[in-house]
CSV table of C-alpha atoms in Angstrom, one decimal:
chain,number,residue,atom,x,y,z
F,1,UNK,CA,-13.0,19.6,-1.8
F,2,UNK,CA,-9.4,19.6,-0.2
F,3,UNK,CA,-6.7,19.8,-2.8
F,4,UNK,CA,-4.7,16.7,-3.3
F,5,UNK,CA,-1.2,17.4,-3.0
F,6,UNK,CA,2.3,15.6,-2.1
F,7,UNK,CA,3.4,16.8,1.3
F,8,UNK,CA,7.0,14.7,0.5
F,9,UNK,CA,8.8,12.1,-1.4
F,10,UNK,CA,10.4,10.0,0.9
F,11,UNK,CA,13.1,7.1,0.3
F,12,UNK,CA,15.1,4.6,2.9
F,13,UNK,CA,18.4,3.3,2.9
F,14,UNK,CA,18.9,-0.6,3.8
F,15,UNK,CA,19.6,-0.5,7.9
F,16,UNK,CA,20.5,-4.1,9.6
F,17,UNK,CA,17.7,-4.9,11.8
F,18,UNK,CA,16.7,-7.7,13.8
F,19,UNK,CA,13.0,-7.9,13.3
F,20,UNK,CA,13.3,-9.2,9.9
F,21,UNK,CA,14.2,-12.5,8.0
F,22,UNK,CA,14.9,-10.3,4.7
F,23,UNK,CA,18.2,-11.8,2.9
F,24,UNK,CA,20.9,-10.0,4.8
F,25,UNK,CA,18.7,-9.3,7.7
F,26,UNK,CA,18.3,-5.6,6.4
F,27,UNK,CA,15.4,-3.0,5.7
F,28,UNK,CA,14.7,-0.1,3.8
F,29,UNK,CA,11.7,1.0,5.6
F,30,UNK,CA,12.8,3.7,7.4
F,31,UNK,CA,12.2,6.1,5.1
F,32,UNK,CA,13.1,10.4,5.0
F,33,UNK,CA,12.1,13.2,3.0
F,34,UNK,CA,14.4,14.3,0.6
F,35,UNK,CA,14.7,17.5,-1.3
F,36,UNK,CA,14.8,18.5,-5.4
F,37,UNK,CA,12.6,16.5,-8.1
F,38,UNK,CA,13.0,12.6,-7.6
F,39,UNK,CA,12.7,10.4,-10.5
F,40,UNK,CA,10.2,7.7,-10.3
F,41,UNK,CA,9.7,4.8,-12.7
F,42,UNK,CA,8.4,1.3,-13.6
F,43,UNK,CA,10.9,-1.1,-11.3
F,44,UNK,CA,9.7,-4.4,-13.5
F,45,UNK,CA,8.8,-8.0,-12.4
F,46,UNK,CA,8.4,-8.3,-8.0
F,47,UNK,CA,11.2,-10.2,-7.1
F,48,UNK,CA,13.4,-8.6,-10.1
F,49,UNK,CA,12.6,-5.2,-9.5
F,50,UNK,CA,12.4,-3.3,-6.7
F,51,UNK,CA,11.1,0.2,-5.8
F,52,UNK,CA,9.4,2.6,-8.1
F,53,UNK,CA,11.4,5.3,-6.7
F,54,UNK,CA,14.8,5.9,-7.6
F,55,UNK,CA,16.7,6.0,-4.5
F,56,UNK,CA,14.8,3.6,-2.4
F,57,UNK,CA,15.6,0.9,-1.2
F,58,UNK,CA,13.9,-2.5,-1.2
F,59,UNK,CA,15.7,-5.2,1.1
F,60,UNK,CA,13.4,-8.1,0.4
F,61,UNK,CA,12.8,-8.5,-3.2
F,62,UNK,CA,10.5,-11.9,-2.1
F,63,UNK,CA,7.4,-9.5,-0.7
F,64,UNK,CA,8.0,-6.3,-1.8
F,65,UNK,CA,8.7,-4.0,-4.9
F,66,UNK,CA,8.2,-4.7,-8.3
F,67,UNK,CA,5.5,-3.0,-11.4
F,68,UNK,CA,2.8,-3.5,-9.0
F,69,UNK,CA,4.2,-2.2,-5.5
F,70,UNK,CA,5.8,0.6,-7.5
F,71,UNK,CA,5.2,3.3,-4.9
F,72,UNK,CA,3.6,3.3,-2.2
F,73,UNK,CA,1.4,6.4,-0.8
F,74,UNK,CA,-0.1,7.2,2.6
F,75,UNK,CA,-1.9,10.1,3.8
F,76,UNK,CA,-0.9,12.6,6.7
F,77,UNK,CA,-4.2,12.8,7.9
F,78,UNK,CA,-3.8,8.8,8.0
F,79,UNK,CA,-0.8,9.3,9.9
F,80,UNK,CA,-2.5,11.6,12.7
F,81,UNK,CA,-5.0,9.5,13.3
F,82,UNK,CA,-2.5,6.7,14.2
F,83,UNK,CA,-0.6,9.4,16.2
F,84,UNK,CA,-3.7,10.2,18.4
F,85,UNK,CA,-4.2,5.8,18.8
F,86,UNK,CA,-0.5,5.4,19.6
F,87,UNK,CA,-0.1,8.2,21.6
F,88,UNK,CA,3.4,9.4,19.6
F,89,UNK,CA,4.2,11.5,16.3
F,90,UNK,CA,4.7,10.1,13.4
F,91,UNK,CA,7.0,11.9,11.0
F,92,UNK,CA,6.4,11.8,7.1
F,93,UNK,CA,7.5,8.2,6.0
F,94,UNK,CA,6.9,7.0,9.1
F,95,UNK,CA,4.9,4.0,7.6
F,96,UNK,CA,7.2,3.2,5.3
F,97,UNK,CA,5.7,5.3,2.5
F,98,UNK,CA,7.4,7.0,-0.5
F,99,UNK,CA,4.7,9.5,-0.9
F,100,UNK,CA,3.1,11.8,2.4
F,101,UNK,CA,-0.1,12.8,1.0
F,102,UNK,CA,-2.6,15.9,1.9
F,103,UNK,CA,-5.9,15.8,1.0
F,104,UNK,CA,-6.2,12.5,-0.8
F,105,UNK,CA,-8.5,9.8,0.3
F,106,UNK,CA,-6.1,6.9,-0.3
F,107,UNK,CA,-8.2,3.8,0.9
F,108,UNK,CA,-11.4,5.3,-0.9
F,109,UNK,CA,-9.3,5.2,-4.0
F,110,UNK,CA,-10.6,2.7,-6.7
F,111,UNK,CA,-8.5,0.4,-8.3
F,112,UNK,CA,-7.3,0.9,-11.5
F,113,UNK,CA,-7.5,5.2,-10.6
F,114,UNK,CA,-5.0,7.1,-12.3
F,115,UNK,CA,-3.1,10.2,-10.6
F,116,UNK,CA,-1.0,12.6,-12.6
F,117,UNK,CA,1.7,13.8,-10.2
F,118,UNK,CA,3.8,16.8,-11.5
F,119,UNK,CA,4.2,17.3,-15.1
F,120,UNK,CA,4.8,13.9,-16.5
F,121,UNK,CA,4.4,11.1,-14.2
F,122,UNK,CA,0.9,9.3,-13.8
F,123,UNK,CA,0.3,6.2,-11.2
F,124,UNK,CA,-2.6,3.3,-11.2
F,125,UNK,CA,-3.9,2.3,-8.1
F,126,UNK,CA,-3.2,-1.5,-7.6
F,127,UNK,CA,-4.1,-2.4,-3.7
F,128,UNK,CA,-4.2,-1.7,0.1
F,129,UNK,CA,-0.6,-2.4,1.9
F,130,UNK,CA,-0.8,-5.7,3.9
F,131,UNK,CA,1.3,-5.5,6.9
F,132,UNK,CA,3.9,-8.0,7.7
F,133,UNK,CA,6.7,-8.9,10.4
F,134,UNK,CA,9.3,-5.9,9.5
F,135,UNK,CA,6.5,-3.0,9.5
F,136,UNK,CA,5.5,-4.2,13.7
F,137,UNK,CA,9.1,-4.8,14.3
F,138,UNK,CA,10.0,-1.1,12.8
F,139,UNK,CA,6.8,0.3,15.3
F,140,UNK,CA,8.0,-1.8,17.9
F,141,UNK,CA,4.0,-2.1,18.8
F,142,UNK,CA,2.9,-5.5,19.9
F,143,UNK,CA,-0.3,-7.0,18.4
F,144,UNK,CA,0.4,-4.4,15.5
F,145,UNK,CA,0.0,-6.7,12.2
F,146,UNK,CA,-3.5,-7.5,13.8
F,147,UNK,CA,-4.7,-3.7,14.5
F,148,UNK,CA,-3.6,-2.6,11.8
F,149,UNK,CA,-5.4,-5.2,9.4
F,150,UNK,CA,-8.3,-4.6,11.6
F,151,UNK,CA,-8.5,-0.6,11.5
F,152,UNK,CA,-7.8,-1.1,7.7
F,153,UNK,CA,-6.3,2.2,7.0
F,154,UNK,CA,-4.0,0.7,4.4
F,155,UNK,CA,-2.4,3.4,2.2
F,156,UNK,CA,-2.2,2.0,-1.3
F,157,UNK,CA,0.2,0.7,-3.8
F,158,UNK,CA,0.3,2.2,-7.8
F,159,UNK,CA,2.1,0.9,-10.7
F,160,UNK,CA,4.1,3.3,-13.2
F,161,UNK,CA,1.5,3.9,-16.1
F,162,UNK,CA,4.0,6.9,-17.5
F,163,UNK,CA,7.6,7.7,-15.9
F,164,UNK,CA,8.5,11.2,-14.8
F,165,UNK,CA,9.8,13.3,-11.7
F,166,UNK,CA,8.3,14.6,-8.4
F,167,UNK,CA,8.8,16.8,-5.9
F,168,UNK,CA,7.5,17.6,-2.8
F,169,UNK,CA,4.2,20.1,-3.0
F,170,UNK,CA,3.5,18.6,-6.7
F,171,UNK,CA,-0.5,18.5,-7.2
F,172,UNK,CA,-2.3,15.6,-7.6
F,173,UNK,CA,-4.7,15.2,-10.5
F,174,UNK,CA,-6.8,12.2,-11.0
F,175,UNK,CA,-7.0,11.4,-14.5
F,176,UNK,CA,-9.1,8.3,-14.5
F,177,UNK,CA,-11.8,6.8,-11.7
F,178,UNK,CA,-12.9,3.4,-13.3
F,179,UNK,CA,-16.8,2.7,-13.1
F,180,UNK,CA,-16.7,0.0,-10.7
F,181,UNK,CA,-16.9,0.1,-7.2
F,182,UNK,CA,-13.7,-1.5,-6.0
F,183,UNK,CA,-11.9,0.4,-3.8
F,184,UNK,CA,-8.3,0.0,-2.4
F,185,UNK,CA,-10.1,-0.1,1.1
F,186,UNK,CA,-12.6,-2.9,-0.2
F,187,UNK,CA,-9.7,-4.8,-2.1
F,188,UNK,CA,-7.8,-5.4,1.4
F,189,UNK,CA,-10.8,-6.4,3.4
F,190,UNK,CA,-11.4,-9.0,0.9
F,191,UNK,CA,-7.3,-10.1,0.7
F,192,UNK,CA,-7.8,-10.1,4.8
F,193,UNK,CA,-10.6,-10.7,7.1
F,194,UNK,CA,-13.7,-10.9,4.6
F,195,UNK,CA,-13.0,-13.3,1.8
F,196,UNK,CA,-17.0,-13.8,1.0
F,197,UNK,CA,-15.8,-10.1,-1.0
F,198,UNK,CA,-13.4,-11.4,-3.3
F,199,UNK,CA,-15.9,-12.3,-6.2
F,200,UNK,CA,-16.6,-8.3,-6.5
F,201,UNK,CA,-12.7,-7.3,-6.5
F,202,UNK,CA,-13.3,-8.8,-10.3
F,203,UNK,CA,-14.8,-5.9,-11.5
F,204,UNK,CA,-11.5,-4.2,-11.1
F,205,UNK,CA,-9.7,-7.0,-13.6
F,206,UNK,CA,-6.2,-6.7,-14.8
F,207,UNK,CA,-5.8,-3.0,-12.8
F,208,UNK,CA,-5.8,-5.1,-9.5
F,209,UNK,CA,-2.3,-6.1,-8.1
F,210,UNK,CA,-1.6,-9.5,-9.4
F,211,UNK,CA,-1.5,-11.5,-6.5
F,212,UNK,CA,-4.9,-10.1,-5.4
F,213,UNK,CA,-6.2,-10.8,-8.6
F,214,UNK,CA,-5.2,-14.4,-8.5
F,215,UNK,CA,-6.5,-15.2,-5.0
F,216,UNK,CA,-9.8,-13.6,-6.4
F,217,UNK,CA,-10.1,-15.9,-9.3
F,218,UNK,CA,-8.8,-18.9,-7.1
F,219,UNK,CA,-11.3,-18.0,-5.0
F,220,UNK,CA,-14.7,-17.5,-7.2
F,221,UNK,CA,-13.4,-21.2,-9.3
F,222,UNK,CA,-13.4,-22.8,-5.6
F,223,UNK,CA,-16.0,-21.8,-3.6
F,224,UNK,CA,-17.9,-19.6,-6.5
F,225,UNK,CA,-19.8,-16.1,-5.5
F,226,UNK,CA,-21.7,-16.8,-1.8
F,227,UNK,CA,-19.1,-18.9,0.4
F,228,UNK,CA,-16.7,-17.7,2.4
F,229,UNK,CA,-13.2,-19.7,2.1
F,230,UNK,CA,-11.5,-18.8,5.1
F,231,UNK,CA,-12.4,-17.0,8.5
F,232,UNK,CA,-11.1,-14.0,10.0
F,233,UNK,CA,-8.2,-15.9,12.3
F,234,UNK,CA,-7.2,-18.1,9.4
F,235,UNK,CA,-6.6,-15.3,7.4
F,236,UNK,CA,-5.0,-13.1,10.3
F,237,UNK,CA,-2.5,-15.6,10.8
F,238,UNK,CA,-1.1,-15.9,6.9
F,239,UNK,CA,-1.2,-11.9,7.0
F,240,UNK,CA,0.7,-12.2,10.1
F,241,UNK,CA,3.6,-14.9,8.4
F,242,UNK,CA,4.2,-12.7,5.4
């Protein structure tokens, strides 16, 4: 088994841009690796708080940030396989990611899995990363809230269970892997292009990302545990407006 490790920590400073309608038209996407431990801790309430990671920036506190979009992780083997599709590198924090991982299997993680990072810290896994307006505008690839959502290599998003620092090269130890079957991979297909899954992201409860955990519940009190509420375009197109 590969040992799970942080490659780097990685942080952005707001930059004006003009592929996004964030308050003040800026973004903090474009995120480096930085050197020396890196605090990281609970940001509080989305649209109060913003990133988990002190340093970072968050731009638009109406989508992003908050206890449940804490930090966001994506693996470097992710990242080479998007090199080989796009045909260009892609540096560590190249999607936007606070955490370059090695050897972690981010959308097989389950919701509600823990991860001790360095001595202290330790992260819940909340959801996949649903792509919006400023990610494609950052890419500059056309069509790219689409692919991606399709290809479904989402990364994932972790609350703050217990504060601490990290570094780059820290291990990664999972603590806790709940007993379900709900999977940060699973979670965002049912968020995205196959609703009929969202009565089985309950199994995950209160660990799941808020939002996600509402729509589920919305969902199953609608249309119960066989119907499918919305088809693939329908929900391609709200992705796409976020």
């Amino acid at each position: 088994m590969p040992v799970m490790k942080v490659l780097t920590v990685n942080v952005g400073r707001p930059r004006a841009v003009g592929y996004t309608d964030a308050p003040g038209g800026a973004t903090g996407m474009d995120k480096r690796p930085v050197d020396g431990p890196v605090a990281v801790r609970d940001p509080g309430l989305k649209g109060v708080g913003g990133s988990g990671v002190v340093g970072d920036a968050v731009c638009d506190l109406r989508h992003h940030g908050g206890s449940d979009q804490a930090v966001y992780a994506y693996a470097r083997e992710d990242l080479d396989f998007w090199e080989r599709e796009l045909g260009r590198p892609l540096a560590n924090g190249g999607f936007g990611e606070n955490l370059t991982t090695s050897g972690a299997d981010l959308n097989g993680t389950k919701i509600g899995e823990r991860w001790r990072i360095g001595p202290d810290l330790v992260l819940e896994a909340t959801s996949g990363r649903i792509p919006c307006r400023t990610f494609a505008g950052f890419l500059g690839e056309k069509g790219w809230v689409r692919r991606f959502t399709r290809q479904g290599v989402t990364g994932a998003y972790f609350r703050v269970v217990v504060p601490g620092e990290i570094r780059a090269g820290d291990a990664i130890e999972i603590v806790h892997r709940p007993d379900h079957d709900v999977t940060v991979a699973l979670a965002f297909r049912a968020v995205t292009t196959e609703r009929e899954l969202l009565p089985r992201v309950l199994a995950a409860g209160e660990a799941l990302h808020a939002e996600g955990l509402r729509i589920a519940r919305e969902y199953v009190a609608k249309y119960g545990d066989g119907r499918a509420g919305a088809d693939t375009a329908d929900v391609l197109q709200a992705v796409s407006d976020t």
